[in-house]
CSV table of N, CA, C and O in Angstrom, one decimal:
chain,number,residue,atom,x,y,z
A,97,UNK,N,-79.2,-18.6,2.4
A,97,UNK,CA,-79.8,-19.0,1.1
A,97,UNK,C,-80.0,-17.8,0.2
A,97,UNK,O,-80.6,-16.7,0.6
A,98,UNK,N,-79.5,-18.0,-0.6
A,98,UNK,CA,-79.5,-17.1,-2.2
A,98,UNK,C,-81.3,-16.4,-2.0
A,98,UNK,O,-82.3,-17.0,-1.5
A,99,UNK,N,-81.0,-15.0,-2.7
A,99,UNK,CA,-83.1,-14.4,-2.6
A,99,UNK,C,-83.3,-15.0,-4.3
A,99,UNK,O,-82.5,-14.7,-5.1
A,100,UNK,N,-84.1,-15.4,-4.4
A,100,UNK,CA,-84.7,-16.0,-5.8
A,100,UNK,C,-84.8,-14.6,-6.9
A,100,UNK,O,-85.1,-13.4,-6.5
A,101,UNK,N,-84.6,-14.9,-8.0
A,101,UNK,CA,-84.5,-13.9,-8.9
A,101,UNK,C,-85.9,-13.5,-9.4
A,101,UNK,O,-86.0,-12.6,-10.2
A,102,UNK,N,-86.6,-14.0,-9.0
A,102,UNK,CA,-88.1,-12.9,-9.4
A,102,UNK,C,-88.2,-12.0,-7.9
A,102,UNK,O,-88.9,-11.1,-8.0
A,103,UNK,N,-87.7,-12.1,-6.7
A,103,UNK,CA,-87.6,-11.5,-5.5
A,103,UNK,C,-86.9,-10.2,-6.0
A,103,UNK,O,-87.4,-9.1,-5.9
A,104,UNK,N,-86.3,-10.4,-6.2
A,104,UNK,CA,-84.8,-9.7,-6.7
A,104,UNK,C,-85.7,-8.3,-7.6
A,104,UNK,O,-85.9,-7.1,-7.3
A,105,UNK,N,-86.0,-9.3,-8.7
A,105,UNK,CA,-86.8,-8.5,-9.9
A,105,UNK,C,-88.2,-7.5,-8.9
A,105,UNK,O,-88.2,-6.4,-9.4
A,106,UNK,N,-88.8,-7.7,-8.2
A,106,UNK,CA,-89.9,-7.0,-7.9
A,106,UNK,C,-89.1,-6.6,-6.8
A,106,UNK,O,-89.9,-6.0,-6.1
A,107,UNK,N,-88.0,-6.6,-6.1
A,107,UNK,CA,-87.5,-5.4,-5.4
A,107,UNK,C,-86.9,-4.3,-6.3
A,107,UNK,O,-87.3,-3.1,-6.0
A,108,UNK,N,-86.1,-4.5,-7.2
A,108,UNK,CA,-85.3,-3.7,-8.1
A,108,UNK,C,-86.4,-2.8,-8.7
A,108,UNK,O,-86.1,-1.6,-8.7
A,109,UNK,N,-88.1,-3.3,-9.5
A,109,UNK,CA,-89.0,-2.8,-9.9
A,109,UNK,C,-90.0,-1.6,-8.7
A,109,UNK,O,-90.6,-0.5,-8.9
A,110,UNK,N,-89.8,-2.1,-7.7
A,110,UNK,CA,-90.2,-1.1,-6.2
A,110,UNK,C,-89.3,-0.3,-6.6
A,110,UNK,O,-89.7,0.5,-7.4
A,111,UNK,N,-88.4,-0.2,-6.3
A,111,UNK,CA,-87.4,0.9,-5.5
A,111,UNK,C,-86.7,1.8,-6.9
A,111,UNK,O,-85.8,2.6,-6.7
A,112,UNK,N,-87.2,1.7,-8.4
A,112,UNK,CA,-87.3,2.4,-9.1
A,112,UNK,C,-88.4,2.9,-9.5
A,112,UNK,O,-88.2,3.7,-10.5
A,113,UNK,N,-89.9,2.6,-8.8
A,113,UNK,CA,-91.0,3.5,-8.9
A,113,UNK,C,-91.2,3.8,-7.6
A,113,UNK,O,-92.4,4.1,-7.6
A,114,UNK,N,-90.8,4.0,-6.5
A,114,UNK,CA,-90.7,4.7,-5.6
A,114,UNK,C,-91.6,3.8,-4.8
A,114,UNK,O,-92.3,4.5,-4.1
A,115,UNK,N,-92.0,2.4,-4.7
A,115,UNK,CA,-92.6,1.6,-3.9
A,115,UNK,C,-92.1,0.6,-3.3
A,115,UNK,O,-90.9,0.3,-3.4
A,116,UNK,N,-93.1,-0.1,-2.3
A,116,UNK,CA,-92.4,-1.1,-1.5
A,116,UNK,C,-93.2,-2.9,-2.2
A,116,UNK,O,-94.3,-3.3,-2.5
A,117,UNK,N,-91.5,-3.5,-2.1
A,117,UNK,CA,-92.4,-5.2,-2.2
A,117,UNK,C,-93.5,-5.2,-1.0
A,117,UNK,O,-93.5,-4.6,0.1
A,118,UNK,N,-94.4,-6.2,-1.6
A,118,UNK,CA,-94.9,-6.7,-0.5
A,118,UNK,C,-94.7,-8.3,-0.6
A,118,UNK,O,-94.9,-9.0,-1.6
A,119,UNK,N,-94.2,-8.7,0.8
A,119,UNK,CA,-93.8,-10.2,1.1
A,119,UNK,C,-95.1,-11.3,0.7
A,119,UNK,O,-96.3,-11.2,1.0
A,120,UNK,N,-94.5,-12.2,-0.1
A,120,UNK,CA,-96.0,-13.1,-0.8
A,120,UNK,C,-96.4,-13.9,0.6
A,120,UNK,O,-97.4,-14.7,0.5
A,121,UNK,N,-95.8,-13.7,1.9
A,121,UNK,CA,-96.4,-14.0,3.2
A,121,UNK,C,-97.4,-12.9,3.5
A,121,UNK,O,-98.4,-13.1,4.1
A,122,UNK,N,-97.2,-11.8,3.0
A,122,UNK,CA,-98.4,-10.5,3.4
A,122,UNK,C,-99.5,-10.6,2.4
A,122,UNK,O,-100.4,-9.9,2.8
A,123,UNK,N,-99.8,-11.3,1.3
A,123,UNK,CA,-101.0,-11.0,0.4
A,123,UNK,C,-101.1,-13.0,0.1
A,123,UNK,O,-100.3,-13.9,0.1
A,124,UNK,N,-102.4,-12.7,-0.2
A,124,UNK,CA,-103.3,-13.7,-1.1
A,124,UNK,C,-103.3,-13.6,-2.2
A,124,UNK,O,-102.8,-12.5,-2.6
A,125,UNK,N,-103.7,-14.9,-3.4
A,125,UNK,CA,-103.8,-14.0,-4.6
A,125,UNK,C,-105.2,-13.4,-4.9
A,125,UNK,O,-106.3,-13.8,-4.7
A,126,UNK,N,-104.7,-12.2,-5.5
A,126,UNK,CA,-105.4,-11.2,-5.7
A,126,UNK,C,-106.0,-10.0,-5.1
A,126,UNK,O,-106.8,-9.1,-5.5
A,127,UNK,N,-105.3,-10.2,-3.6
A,127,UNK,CA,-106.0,-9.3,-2.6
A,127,UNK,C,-104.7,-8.5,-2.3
A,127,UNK,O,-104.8,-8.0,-1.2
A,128,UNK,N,-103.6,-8.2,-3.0
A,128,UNK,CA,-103.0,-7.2,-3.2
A,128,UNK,C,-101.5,-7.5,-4.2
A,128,UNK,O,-101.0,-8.5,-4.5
A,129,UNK,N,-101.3,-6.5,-4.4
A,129,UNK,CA,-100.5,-6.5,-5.5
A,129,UNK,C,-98.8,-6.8,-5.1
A,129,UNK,O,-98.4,-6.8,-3.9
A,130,UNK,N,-98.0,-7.3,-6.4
A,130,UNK,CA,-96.4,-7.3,-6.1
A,130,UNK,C,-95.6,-6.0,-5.0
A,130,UNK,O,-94.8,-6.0,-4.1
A,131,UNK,N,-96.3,-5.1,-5.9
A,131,UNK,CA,-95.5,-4.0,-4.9
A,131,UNK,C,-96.4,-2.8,-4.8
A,131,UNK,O,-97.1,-2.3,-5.7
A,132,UNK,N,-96.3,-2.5,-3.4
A,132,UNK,CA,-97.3,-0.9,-2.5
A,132,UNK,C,-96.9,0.1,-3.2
A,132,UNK,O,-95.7,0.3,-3.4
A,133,UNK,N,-97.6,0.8,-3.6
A,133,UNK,CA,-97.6,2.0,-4.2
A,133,UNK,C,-98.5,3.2,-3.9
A,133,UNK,O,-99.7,2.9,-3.6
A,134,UNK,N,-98.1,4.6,-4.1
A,134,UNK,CA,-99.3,5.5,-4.2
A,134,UNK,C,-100.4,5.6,-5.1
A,134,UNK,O,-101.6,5.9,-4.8
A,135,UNK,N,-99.8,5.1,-6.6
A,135,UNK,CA,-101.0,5.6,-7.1
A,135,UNK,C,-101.1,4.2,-8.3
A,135,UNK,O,-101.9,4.3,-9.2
A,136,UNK,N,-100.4,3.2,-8.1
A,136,UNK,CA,-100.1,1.9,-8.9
A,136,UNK,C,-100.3,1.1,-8.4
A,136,UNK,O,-100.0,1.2,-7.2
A,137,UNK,N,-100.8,-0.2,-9.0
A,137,UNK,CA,-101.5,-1.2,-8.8
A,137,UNK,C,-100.3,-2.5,-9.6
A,137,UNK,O,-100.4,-3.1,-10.7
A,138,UNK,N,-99.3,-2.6,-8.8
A,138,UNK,CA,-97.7,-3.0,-9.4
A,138,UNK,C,-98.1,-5.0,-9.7
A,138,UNK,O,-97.9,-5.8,-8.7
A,139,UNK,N,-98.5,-5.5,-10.5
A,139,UNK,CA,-98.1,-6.9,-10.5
A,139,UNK,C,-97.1,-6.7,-11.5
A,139,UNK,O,-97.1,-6.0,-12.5
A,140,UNK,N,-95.8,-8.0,-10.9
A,140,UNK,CA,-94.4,-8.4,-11.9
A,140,UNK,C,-94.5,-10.0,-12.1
A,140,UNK,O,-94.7,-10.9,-11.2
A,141,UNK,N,-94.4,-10.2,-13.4
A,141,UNK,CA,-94.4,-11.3,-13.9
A,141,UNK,C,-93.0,-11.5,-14.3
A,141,UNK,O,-92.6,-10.7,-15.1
A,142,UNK,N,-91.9,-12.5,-14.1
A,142,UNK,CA,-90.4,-12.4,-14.1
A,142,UNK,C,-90.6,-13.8,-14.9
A,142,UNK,O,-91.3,-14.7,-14.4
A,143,UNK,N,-89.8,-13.9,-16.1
A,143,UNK,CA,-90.3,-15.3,-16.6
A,143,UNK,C,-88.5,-15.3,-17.4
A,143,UNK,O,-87.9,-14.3,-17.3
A,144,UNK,N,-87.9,-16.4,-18.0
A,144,UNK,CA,-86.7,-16.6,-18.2
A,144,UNK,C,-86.8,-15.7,-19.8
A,144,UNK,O,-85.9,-14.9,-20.0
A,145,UNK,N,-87.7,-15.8,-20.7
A,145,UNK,CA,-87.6,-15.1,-21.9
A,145,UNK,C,-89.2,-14.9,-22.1
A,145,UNK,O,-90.2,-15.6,-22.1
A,146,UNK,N,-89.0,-13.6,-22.4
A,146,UNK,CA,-90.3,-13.1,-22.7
A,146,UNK,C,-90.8,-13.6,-24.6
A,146,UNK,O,-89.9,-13.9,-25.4
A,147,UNK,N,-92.0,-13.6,-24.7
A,147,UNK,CA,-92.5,-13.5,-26.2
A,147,UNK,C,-92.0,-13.1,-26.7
A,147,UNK,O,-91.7,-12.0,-26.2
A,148,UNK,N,-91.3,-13.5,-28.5
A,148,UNK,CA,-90.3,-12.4,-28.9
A,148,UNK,C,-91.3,-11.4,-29.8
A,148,UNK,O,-91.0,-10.3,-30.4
A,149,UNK,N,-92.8,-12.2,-29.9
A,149,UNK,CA,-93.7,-10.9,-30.9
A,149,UNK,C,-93.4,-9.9,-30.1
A,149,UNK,O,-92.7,-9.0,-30.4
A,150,UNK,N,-94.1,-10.2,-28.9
A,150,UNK,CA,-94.0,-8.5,-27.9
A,150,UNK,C,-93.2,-8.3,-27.8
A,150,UNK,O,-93.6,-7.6,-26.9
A,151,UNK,N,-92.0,-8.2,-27.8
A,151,UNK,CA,-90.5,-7.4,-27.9
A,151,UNK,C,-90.8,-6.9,-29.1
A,151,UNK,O,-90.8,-5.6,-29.3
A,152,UNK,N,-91.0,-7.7,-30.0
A,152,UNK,CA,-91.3,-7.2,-31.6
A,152,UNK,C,-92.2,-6.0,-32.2
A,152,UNK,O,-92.0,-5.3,-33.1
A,153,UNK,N,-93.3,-6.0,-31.2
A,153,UNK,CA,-94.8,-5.5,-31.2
A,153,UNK,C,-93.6,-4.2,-30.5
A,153,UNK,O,-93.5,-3.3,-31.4
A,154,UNK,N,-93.0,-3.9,-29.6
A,154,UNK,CA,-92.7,-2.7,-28.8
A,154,UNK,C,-91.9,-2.0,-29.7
A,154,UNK,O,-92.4,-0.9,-30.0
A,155,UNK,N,-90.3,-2.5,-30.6
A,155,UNK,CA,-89.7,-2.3,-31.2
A,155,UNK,C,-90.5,-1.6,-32.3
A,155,UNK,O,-90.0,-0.7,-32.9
A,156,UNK,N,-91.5,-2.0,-32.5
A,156,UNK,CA,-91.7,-1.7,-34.1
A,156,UNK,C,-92.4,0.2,-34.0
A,156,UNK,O,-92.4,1.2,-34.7
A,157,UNK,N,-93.1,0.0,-32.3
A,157,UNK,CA,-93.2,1.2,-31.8
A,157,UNK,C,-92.7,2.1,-32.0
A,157,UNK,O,-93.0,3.1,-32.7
A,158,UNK,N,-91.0,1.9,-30.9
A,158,UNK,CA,-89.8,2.4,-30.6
A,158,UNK,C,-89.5,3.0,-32.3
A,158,UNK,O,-89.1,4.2,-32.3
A,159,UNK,N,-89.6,2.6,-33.6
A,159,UNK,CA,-88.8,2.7,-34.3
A,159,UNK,C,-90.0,3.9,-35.0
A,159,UNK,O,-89.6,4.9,-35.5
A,160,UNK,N,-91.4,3.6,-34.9
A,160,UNK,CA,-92.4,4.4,-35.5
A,160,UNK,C,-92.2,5.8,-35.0
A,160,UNK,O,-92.2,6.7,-35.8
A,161,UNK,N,-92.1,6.1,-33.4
A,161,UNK,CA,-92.3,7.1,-32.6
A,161,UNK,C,-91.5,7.9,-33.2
A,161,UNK,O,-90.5,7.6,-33.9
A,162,UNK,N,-92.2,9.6,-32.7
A,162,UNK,CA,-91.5,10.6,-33.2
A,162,UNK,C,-90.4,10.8,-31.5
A,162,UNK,O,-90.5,10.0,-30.6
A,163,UNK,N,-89.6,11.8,-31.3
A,163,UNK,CA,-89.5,12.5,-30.5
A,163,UNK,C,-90.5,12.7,-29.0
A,163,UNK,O,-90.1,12.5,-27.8
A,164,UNK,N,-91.7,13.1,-29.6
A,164,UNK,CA,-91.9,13.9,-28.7
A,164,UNK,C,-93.4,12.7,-28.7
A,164,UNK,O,-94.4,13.2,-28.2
A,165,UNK,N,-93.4,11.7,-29.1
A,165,UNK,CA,-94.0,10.3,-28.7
A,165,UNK,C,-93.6,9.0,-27.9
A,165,UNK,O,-92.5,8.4,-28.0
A,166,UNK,N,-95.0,8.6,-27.1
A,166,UNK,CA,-94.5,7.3,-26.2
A,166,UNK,C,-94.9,6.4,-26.7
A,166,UNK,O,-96.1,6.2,-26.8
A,167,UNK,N,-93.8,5.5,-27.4
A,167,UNK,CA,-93.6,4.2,-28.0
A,167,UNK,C,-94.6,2.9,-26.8
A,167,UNK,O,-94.3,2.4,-25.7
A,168,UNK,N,-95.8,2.7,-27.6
A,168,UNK,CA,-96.8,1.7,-26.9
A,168,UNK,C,-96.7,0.8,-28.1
A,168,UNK,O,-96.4,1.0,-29.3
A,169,UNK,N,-97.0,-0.9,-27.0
A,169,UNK,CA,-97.9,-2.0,-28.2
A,169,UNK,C,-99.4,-2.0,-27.6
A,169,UNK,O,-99.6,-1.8,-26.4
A,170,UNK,N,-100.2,-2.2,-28.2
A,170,UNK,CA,-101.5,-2.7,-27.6
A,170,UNK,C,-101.8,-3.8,-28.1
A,170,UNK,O,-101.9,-3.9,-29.3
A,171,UNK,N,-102.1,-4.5,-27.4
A,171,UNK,CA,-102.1,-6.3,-27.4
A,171,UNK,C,-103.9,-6.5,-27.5
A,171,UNK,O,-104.6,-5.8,-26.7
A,172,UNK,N,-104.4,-7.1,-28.3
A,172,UNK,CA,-105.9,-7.1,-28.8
A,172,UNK,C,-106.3,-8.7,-28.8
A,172,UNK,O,-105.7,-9.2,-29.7
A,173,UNK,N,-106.9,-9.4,-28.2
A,173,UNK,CA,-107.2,-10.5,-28.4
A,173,UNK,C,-109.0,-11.0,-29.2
A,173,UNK,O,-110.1,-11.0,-28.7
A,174,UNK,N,-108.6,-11.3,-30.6
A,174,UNK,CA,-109.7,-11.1,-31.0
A,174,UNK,C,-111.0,-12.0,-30.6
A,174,UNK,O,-111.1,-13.2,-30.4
A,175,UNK,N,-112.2,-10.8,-30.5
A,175,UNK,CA,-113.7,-11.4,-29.8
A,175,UNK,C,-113.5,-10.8,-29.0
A,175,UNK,O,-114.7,-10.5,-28.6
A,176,UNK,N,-112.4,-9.9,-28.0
A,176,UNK,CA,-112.5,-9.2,-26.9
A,176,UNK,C,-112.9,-7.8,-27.2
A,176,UNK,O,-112.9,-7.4,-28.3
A,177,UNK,N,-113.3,-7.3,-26.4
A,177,UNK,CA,-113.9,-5.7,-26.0
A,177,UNK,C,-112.7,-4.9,-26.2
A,177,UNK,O,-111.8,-5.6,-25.7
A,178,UNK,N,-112.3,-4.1,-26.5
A,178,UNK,CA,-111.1,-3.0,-26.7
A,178,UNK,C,-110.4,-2.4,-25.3
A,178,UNK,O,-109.3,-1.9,-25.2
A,179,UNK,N,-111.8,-2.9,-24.1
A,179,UNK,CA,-111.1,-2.7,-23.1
A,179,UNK,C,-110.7,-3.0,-22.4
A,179,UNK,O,-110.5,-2.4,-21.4
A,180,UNK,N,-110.3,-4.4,-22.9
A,180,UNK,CA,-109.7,-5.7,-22.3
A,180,UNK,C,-107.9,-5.2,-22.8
A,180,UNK,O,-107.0,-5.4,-22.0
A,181,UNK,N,-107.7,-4.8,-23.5
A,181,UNK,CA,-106.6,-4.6,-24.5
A,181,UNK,C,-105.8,-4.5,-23.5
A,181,UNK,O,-106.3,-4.5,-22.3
A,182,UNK,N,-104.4,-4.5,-23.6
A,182,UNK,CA,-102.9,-4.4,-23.0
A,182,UNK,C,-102.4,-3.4,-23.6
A,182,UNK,O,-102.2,-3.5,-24.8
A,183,UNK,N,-101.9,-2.2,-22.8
A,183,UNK,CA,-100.7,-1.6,-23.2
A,183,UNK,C,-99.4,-2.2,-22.8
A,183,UNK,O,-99.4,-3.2,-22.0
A,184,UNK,N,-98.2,-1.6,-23.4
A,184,UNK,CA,-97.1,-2.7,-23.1
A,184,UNK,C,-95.8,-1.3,-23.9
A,184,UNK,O,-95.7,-0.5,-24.8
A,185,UNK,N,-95.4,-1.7,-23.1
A,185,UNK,CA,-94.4,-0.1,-23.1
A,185,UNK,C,-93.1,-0.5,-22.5
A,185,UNK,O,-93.3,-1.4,-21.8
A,186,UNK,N,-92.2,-0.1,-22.5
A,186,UNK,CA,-90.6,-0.1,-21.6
A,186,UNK,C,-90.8,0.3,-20.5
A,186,UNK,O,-91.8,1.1,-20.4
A,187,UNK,N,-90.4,0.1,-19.7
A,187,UNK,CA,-90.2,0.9,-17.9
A,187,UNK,C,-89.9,1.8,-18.2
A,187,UNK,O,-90.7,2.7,-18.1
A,188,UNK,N,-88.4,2.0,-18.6
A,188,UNK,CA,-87.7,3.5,-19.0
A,188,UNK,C,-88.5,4.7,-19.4
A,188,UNK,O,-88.3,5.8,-18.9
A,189,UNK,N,-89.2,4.3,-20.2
A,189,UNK,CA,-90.2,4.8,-21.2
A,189,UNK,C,-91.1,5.3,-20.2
A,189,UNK,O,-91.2,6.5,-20.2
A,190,UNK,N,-91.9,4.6,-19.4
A,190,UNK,CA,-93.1,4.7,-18.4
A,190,UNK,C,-92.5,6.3,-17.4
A,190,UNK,O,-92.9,7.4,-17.2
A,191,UNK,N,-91.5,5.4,-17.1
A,191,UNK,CA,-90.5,6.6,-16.0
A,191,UNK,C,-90.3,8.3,-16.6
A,191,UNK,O,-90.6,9.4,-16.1
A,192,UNK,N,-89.9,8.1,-17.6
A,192,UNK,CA,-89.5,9.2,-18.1
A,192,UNK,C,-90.6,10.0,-18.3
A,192,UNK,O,-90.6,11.3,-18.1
A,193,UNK,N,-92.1,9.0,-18.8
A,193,UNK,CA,-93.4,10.1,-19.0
A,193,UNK,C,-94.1,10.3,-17.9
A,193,UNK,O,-94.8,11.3,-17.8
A,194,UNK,N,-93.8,9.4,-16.6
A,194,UNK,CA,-94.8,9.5,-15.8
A,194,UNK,C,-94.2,9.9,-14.4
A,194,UNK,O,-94.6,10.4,-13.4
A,195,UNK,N,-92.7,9.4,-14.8
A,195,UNK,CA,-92.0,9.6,-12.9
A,195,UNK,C,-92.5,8.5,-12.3
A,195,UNK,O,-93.3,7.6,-12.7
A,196,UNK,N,-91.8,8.4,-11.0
A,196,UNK,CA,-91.3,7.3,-10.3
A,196,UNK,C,-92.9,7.0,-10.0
A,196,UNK,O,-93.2,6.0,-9.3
Protein backbone atom coordinates (compact mmCIF):
# COMPACT_ATOMS: atom_id res chain seq x y z
CA UNK A 1 0.00 0.00 0.00
CA UNK A 2 1.09 3.42 -1.27
CA UNK A 3 2.32 5.93 2.33
CA UNK A 4 -0.44 8.69 2.03
CA UNK A 5 0.86 12.11 0.97
CA UNK A 6 0.48 14.12 4.16
CA UNK A 7 2.80 11.02 5.67
CA UNK A 8 5.09 11.72 3.03
CA UNK A 9 4.81 15.60 3.77
CA UNK A 10 5.65 15.36 7.62
CA UNK A 11 8.50 12.90 6.87
CA UNK A 12 10.14 15.12 4.14
CA UNK A 13 9.39 18.33 6.85
CA UNK A 14 11.38 15.96 9.75
CA UNK A 15 14.27 15.11 8.02
CA UNK A 16 14.83 18.73 6.76
CA UNK A 17 14.74 20.16 10.34
CA UNK A 18 16.74 17.59 11.70
CA UNK A 19 13.67 15.74 13.41
CA UNK A 20 11.78 12.61 13.74
CA UNK A 21 7.85 11.78 12.59
CA UNK A 22 6.05 10.65 15.21
CA UNK A 23 3.59 7.73 14.14
CA UNK A 24 -0.21 9.08 14.71
CA UNK A 25 -0.24 5.39 16.58
CA UNK A 26 2.34 7.14 19.14
CA UNK A 27 0.42 10.42 20.06
CA UNK A 28 -3.17 11.59 20.99
CA UNK A 29 -4.42 14.77 19.90
CA UNK A 30 -2.62 17.24 21.46
CA UNK A 31 -0.33 15.33 23.57
CA UNK A 32 2.39 15.57 21.13
CA UNK A 33 3.34 17.00 18.07
CA UNK A 34 3.76 15.86 14.12
CA UNK A 35 7.33 15.61 14.41
CA UNK A 36 10.19 15.18 17.62
CA UNK A 37 12.35 17.80 17.79
CA UNK A 38 15.01 19.51 20.05
CA UNK A 39 13.87 22.65 20.31
CA UNK A 40 10.38 22.73 18.09
CA UNK A 41 7.09 22.02 18.69
CA UNK A 42 6.50 20.60 14.69
CA UNK A 43 2.56 20.51 13.83
CA UNK A 44 2.01 19.89 9.70
CA UNK A 45 -1.05 20.71 8.23
CA UNK A 46 -0.91 19.15 4.38
CA UNK A 47 -4.06 20.33 2.71
CA UNK A 48 -4.48 20.10 -1.43
CA UNK A 49 -4.29 24.17 -1.86
CA UNK A 50 -3.52 26.49 0.57
CA UNK A 51 -5.39 30.11 1.01
CA UNK A 52 -4.27 32.15 -1.89
CA UNK A 53 -4.45 35.52 0.61
CA UNK A 54 -1.64 33.81 2.60
CA UNK A 55 0.48 33.10 -0.21
CA UNK A 56 -0.44 36.64 -1.06
CA UNK A 57 0.09 38.07 2.59
CA UNK A 58 3.89 36.17 2.25
CA UNK A 59 4.66 37.42 -1.28
CA UNK A 60 3.90 40.81 -0.64
CA UNK A 61 6.54 40.31 2.28
CA UNK A 62 9.09 38.55 0.05
CA UNK A 63 8.79 41.53 -2.39
CA UNK A 64 8.97 44.35 0.65
CA UNK A 65 12.12 42.71 2.39
CA UNK A 66 15.48 44.17 2.12
CA UNK A 67 18.46 41.72 1.86
CA UNK A 68 19.41 41.43 4.96
CA UNK A 69 15.42 40.97 6.13
CA UNK A 70 13.13 37.86 7.04
CA UNK A 71 10.11 38.06 4.83
CA UNK A 72 7.01 37.33 7.63
CA UNK A 73 2.99 37.60 7.27
CA UNK A 74 1.34 38.02 10.59
CA UNK A 75 -2.16 36.87 10.46
CA UNK A 76 -4.43 39.07 13.07
CA UNK A 77 -7.80 38.02 13.71
CA UNK A 78 -9.81 40.96 14.69
CA UNK A 79 -11.11 41.12 18.69
CA UNK A 80 -8.00 38.88 19.36
CA UNK A 81 -5.04 39.72 21.59
CA UNK A 82 -1.84 40.38 19.44
CA UNK A 83 -0.68 37.34 20.99
CA UNK A 84 -2.83 35.07 19.48
CA UNK A 85 -1.32 36.36 16.05
CA UNK A 86 0.41 33.88 13.42
CA UNK A 87 3.66 34.31 11.88
CA UNK A 88 3.76 32.57 8.58
CA UNK A 89 7.03 32.56 6.66
CA UNK A 90 8.63 29.99 3.95
CA UNK A 91 10.48 26.96 5.30
CA UNK A 92 13.45 28.03 3.20
CA UNK A 93 13.31 31.13 4.76
CA UNK A 94 13.02 29.65 8.45
CA UNK A 95 16.03 27.37 7.57
CA UNK A 96 18.27 29.72 6.32
CA UNK A 97 17.64 32.13 9.55
CA UNK A 98 17.41 29.57 12.05
CA UNK A 99 19.11 26.15 10.83
CA UNK A 100 17.75 22.84 10.80
Amino acid sequence: MPEKSWKRTERAVAARLNGRRVPVTGRSRGDAPDVDHRWLAIEIKHRTRLPAWIEDAVCQAEAAAREDQLPVAILHQKGRDHDRDLVVLRLADFESWFGP
